[in-house]
CSV table of C-alpha atoms in Angstrom, one decimal:
chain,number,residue,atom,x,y,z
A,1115,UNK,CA,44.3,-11.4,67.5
A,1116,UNK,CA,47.6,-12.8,67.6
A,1117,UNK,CA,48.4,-10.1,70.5
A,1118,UNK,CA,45.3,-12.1,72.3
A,1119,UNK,CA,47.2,-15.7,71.9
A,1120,UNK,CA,50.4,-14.2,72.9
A,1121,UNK,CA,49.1,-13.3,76.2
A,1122,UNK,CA,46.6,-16.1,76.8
A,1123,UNK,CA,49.5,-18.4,76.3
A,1124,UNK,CA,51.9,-16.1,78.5
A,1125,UNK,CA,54.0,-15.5,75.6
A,1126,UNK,CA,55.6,-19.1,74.7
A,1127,UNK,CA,55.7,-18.8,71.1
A,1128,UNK,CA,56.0,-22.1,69.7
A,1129,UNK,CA,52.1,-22.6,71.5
A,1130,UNK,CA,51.3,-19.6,69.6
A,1131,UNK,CA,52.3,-20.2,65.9
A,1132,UNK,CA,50.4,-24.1,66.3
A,1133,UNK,CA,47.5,-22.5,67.5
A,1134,UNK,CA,47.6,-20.0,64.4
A,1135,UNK,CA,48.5,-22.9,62.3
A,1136,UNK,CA,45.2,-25.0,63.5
A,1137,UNK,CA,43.3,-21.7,63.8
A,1138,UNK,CA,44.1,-21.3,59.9
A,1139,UNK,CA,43.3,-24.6,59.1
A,1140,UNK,CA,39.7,-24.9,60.1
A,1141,UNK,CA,39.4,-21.6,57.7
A,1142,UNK,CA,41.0,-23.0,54.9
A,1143,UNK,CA,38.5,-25.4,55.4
A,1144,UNK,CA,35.5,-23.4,54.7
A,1145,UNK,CA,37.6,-20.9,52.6
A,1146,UNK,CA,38.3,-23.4,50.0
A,1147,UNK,CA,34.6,-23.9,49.3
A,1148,UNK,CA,34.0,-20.0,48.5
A,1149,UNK,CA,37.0,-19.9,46.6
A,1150,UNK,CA,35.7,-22.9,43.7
A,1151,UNK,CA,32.4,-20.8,44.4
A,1152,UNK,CA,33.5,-17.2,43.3
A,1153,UNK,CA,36.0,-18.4,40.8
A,1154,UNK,CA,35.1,-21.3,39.4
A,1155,UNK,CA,38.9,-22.8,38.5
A,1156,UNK,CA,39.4,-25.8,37.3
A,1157,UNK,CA,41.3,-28.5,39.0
A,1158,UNK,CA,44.9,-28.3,38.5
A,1159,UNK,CA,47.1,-31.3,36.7
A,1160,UNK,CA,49.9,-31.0,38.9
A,1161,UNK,CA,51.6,-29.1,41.8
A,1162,UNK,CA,52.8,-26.1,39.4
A,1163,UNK,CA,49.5,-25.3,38.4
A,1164,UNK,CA,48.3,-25.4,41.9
A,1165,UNK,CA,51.1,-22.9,43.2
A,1166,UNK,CA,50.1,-21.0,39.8
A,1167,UNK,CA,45.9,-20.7,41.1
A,1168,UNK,CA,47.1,-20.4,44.5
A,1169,UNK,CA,49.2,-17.2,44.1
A,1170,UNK,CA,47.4,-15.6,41.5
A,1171,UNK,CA,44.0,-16.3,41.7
A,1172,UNK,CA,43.8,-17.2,45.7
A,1173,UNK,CA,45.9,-14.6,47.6
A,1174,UNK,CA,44.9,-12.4,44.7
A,1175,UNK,CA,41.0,-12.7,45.5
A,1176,UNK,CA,41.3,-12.8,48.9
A,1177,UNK,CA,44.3,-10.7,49.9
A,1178,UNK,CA,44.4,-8.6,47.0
A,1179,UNK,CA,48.3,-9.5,46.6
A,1180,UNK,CA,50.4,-11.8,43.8
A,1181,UNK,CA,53.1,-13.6,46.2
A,1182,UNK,CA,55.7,-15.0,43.6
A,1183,UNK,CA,56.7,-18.7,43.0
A,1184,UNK,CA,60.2,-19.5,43.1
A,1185,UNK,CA,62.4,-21.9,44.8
A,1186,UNK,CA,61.3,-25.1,43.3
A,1187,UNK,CA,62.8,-28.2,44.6
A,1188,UNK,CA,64.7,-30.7,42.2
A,1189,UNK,CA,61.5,-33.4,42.2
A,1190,UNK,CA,58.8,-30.4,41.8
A,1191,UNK,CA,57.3,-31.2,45.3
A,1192,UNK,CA,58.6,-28.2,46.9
A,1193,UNK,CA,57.8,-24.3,46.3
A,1194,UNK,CA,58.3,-21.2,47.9
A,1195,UNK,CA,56.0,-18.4,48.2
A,1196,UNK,CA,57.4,-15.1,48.5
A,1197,UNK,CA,55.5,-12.2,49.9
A,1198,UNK,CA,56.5,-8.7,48.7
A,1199,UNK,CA,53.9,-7.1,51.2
A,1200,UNK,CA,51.6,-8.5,53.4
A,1201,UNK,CA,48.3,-6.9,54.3
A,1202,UNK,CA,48.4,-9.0,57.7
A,1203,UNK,CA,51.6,-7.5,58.9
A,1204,UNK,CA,51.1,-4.1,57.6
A,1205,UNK,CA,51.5,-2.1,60.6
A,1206,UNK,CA,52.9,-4.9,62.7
A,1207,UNK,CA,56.1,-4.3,65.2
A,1208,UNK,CA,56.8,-7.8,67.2
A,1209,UNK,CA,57.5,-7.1,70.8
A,1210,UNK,CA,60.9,-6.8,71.9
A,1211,UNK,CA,61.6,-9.6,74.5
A,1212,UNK,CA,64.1,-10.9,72.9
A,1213,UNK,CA,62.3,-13.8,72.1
A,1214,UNK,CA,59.4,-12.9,69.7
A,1215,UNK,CA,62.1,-12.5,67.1
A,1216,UNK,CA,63.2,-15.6,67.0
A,1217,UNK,CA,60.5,-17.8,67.9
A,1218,UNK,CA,56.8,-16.1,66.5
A,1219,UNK,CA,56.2,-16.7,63.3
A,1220,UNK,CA,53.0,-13.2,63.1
A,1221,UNK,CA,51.2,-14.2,60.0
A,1222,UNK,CA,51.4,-18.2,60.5
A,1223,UNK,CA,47.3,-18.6,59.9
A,1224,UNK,CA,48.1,-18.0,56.3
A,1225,UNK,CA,50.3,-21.7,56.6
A,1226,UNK,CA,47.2,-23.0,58.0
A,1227,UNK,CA,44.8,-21.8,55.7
A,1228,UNK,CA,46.9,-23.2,53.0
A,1229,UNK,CA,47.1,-26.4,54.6
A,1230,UNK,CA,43.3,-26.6,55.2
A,1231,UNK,CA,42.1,-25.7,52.4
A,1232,UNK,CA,44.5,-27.5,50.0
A,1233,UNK,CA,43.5,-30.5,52.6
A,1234,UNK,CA,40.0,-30.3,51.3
A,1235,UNK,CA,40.9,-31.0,47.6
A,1236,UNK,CA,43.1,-33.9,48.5
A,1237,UNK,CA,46.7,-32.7,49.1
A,1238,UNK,CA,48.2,-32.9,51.9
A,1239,UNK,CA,51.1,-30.2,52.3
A,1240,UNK,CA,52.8,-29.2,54.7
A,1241,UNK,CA,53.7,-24.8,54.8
A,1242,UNK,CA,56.1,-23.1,57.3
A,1243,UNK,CA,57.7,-20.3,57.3
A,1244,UNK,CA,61.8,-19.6,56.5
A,1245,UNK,CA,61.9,-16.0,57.1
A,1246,UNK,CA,59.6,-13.0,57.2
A,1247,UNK,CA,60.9,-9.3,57.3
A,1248,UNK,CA,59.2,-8.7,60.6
A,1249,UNK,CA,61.9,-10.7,61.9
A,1250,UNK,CA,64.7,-8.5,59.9
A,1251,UNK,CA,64.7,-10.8,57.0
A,1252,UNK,CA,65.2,-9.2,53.8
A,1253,UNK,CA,62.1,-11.1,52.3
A,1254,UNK,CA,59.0,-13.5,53.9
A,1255,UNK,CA,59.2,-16.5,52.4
A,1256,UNK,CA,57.0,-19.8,52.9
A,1257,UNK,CA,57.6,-22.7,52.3
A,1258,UNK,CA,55.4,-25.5,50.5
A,1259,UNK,CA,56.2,-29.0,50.4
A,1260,UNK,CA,53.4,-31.6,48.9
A,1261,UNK,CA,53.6,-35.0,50.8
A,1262,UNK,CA,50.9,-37.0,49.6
A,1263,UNK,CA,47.5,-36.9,47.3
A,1264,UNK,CA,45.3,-38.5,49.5
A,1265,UNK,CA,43.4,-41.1,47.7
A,1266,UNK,CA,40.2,-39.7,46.5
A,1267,UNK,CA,37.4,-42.5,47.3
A,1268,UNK,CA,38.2,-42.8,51.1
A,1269,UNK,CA,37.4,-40.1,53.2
A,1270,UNK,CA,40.6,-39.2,55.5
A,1271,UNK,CA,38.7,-40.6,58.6
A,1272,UNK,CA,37.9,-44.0,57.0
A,1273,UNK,CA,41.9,-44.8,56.5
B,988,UNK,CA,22.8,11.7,19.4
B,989,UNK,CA,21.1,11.6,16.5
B,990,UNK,CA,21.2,14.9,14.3
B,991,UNK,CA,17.5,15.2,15.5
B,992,UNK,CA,17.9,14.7,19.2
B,993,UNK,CA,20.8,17.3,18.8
B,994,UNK,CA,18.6,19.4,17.4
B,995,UNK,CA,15.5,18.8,20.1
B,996,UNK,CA,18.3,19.8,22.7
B,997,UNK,CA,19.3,22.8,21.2
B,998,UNK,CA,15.7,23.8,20.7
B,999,UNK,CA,15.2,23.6,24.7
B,1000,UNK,CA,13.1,20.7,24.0
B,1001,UNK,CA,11.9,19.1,27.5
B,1002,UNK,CA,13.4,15.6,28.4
B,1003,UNK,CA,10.8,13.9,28.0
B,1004,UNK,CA,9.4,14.3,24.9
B,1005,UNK,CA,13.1,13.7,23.6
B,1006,UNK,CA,12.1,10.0,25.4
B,1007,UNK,CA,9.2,9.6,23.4
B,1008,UNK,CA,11.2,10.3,20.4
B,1009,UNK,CA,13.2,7.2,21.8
B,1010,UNK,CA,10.5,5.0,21.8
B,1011,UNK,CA,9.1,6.1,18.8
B,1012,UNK,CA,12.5,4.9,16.8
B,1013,UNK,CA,12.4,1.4,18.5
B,1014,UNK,CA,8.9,1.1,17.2
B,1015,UNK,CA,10.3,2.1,13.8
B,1016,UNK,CA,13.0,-0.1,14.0
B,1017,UNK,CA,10.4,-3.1,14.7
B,1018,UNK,CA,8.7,-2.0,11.5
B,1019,UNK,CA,11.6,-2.8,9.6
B,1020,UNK,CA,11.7,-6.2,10.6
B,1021,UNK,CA,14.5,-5.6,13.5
B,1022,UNK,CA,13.8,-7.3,16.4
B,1023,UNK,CA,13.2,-5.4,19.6
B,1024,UNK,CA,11.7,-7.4,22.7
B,1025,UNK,CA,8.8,-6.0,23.9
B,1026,UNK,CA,6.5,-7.9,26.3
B,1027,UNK,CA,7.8,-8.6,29.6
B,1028,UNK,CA,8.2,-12.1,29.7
B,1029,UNK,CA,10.1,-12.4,27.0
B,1030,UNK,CA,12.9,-10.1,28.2
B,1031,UNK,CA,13.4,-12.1,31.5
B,1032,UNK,CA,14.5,-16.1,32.1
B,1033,UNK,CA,12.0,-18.6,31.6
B,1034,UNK,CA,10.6,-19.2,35.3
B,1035,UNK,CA,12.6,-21.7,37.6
B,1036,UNK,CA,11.3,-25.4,37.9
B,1037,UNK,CA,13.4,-26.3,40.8
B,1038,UNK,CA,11.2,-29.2,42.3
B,1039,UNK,CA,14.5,-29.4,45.3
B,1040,UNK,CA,17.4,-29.6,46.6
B,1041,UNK,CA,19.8,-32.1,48.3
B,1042,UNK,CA,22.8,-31.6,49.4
B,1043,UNK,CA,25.4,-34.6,50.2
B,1044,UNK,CA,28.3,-34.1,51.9
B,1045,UNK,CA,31.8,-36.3,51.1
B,1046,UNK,CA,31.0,-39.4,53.5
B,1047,UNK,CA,27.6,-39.7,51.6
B,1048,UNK,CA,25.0,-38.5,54.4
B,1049,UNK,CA,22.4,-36.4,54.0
B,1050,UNK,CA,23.2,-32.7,55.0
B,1051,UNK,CA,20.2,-30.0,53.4
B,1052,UNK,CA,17.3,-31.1,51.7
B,1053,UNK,CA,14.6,-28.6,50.5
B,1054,UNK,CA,12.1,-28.7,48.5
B,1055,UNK,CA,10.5,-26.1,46.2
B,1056,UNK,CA,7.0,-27.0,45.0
B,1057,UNK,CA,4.1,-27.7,47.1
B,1058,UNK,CA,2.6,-30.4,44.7
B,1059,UNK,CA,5.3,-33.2,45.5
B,1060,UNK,CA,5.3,-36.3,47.6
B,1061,UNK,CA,6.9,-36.2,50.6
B,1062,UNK,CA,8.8,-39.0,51.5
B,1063,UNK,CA,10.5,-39.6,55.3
B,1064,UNK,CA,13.8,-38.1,56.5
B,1065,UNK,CA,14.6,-41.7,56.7
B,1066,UNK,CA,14.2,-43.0,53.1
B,1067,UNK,CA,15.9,-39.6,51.7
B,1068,UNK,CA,18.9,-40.7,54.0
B,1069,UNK,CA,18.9,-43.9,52.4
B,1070,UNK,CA,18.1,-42.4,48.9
B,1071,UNK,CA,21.5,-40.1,49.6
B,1072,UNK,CA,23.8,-42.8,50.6
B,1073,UNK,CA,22.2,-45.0,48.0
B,1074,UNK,CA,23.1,-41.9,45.3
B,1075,UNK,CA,26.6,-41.4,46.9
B,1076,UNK,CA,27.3,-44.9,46.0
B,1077,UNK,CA,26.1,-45.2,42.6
B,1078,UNK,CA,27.5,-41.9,41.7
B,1079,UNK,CA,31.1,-43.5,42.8
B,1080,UNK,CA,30.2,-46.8,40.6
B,1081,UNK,CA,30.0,-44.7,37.7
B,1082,UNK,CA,33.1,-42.9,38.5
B,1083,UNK,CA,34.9,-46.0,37.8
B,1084,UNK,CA,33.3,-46.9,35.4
B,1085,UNK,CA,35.2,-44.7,32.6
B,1086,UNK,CA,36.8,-46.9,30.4
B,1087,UNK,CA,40.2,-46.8,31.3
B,1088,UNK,CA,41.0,-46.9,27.0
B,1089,UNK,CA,40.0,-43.1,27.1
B,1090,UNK,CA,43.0,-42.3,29.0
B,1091,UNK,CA,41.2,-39.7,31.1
B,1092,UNK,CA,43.4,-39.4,34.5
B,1093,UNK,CA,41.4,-40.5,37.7
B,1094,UNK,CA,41.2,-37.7,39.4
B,1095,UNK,CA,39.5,-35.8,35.9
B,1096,UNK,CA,36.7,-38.6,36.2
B,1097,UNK,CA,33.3,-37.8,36.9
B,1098,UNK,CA,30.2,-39.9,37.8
B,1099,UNK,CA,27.1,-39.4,37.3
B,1100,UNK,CA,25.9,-35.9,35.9
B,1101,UNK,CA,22.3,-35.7,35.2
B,1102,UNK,CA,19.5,-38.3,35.2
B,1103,UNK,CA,16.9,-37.8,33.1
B,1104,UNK,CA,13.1,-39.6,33.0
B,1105,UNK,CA,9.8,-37.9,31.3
B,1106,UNK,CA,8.8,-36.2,34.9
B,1107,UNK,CA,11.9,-34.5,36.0
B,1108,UNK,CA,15.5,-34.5,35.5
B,1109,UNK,CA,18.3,-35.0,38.5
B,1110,UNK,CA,21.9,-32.8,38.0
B,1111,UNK,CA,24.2,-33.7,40.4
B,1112,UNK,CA,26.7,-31.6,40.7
B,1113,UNK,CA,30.1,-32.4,42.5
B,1114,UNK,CA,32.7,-29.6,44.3
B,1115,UNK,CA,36.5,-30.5,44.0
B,1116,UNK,CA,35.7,-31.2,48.0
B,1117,UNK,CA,33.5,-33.8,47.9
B,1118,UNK,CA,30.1,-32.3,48.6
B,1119,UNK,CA,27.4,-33.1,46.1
B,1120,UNK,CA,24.5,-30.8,45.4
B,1121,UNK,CA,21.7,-32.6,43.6
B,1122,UNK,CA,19.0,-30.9,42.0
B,1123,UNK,CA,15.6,-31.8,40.8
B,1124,UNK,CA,14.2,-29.9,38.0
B,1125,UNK,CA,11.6,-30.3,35.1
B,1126,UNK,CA,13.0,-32.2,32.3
B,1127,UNK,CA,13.4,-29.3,29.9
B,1128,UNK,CA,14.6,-26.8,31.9
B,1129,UNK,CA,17.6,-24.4,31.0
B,1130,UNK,CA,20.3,-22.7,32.6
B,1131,UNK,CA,20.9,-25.2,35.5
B,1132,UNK,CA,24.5,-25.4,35.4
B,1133,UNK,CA,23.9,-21.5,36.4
B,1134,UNK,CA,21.4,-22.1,39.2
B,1135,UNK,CA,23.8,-24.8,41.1
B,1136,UNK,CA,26.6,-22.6,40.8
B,1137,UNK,CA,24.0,-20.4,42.1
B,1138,UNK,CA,23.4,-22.3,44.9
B,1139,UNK,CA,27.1,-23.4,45.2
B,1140,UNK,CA,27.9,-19.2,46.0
B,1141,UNK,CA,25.3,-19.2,48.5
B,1142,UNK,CA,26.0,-22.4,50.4
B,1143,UNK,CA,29.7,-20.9,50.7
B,1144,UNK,CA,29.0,-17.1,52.0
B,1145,UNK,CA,25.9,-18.6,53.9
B,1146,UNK,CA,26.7,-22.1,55.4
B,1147,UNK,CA,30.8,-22.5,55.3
B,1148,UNK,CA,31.2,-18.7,56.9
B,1149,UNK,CA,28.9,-19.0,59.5
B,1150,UNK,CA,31.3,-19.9,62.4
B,1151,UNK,CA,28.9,-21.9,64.2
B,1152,UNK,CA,28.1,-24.3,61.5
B,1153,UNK,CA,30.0,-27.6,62.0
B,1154,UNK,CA,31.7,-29.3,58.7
B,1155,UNK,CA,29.6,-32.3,57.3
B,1156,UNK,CA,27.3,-31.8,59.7
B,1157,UNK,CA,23.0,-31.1,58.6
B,1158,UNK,CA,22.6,-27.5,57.7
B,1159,UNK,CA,20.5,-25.4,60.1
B,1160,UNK,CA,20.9,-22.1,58.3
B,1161,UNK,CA,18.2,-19.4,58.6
B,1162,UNK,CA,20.2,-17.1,56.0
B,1163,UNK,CA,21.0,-20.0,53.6
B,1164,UNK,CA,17.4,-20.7,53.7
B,1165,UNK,CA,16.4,-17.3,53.0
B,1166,UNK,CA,18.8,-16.8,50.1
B,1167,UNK,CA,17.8,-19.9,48.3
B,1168,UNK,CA,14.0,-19.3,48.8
B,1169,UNK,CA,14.3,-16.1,47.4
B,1170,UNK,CA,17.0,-16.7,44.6
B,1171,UNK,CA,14.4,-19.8,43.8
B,1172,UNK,CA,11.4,-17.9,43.4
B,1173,UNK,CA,12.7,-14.9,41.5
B,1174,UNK,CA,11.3,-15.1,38.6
């Protein structure tokens, strides 16, 4: 799939990881809903608890793997996630243009499902990626940063 | 194993007269005043009263309704529109209606949970996302917290997978359909 955007957008990676990004956000989405269904969590009291259910109960159901939390910023607002393996990227070699290296982040629709589907329960976050060993990094690492509760009565259309 | 079935196998005993031995120890039990359920009925859930369903999605509108039984009114598409926004607000009065003395945080606030008059009771019950499933049932009639989360599972595999439905939009589901009819009427 990501081979399929890479050549339907002639390789310009930026286009690629936004399109992942929004790809992963309309799954989050609907994700989010089958993930209160199967699991039946509670809602979280603040961000902590939230990275908690998201790393052990979410990529746990759905990936079958326990990224860890660490990183946390001085105001609690930030978190990374740090992946030890990655089901996505298993058996993943980016090409070797010279560019992909630098510029495609491979398993961005994870950042957008996160983004989605935290969305839906009124947080807005914004997730990127810092490194990912695809690229050579020693670890893949994403990072979390919560800019807003949205305001539960309106709807995010209304405001 | 009992001693005795021990000793039926050893004997060569065929299988199923070491089942009748079986049975004929729960019946012994029951004579002893230990209880062992026996008819049918007893050993499965009361049967559903689920009169129908409505489903509301987070901007109030009406996305699924269904209903159940064949002895109810029917009442227009229109007026259960209304009835839905007229539900989604009043469920949001209540919400802030929580005295704010009990110190429970806003977003740990619920509104309106179950309505209850002598002909049938209303659950609503409301995801962390916004959508509310409503439910109308007889007034006595157990379990629902399990049949919306029931419902709940099945609107998520059936309705939010399906890659052609549209979020907030009505529910046009053949499979959800299915699902629910079937879970509704197993009795």
């Amino acid at each position: 799939m990501v081979a399929q955007l890479c050549t339907d957008f002639d390789s310009d990676y930026n286009q690629v990881n936004s399109q992942l990004d929004k790809m992963g956000h309309s799954i989050g989405m609907r994700l989010i809903e089958d993930f209160f269904a199967k699991s039946g969590t509670q809602r979280c009291a603040n961000l902590r608890e939230t990275a908690e259910t998201i790393s052990k109960v979410g990529f746990k159901m759905f990936l079958n793997i326990t990224p860890t939390i660490a990183n946390w910023s001085a105001d609690n607002k930030q978190f990374s996630l740090i992946f030890e393996e990655n089901p996505l990227a298993d058996f993943v070699e980016l090409p070797d243009d010279g560019r992909a290296q630098d510029e495609l982040w491979y398993s961005n629709i994870l950042c957008g499902i996160l983004r989605g589907a935290l969305e839906m329960v009124q947080m807005q976050v914004e997730a990127h990626y810092v490194s990912d060993v695809l690229r050579g990094n020693d670890t893949t690492e994403m990072r979390i940063t919560l800019l807003r509760y949205i305001e539960d009565e309106m709807p995010p259309e209304d405001d | 194993m009992t001693p005795f079935q021990q000793d039926l196998v050893s004997r060569n005993v065929p299988s199923f007269e070491a089942h009748i031995v079986v049975l004929e120890l729960s019946s012994y039990q029951e004579d002893v005043n230990f209880y062992i359920p026996t008819s049918p009925s007893s050993l499965t859930s009361p049967p559903r009263v689920v009169h129908s369903l409505i489903i509301i999605n987070k901007a109030g509108g009406l996305v699924y309704n269904r209903s159940f039984s064949s002895h109810l009114n029917t009442i227009s598409v229109n007026d259960l529109l209304v009835l839905a926004g007229t539900f989604h607000g009043v469920h949001a009065i209540t919400k802030s209606l929580t005295p704010s003395s009990l110190f429970i945080p806003s977003n740990q606030r619920t509104g309106i949970e179950v309505l209850d008059s002598s002909s049938f009771r209303l659950n609503c019950f409301q995801t962390f996302t916004g959508t509310k499933f409503l439910l109308f049932t007889e007034p006595g009639q157990p379990n629902v917290e399990t049949i919306v989360r029931k419902v709940y599972e099945l609107y998520a595999d059936y309705v939010m997978k399906n890659p052609f439905y549209q979020l907030e939009m009505p529910i046009r589901c053949e499979q959800f359909e299915r699902g629910l009819v079937s879970y509704m009427r197993a009795k």
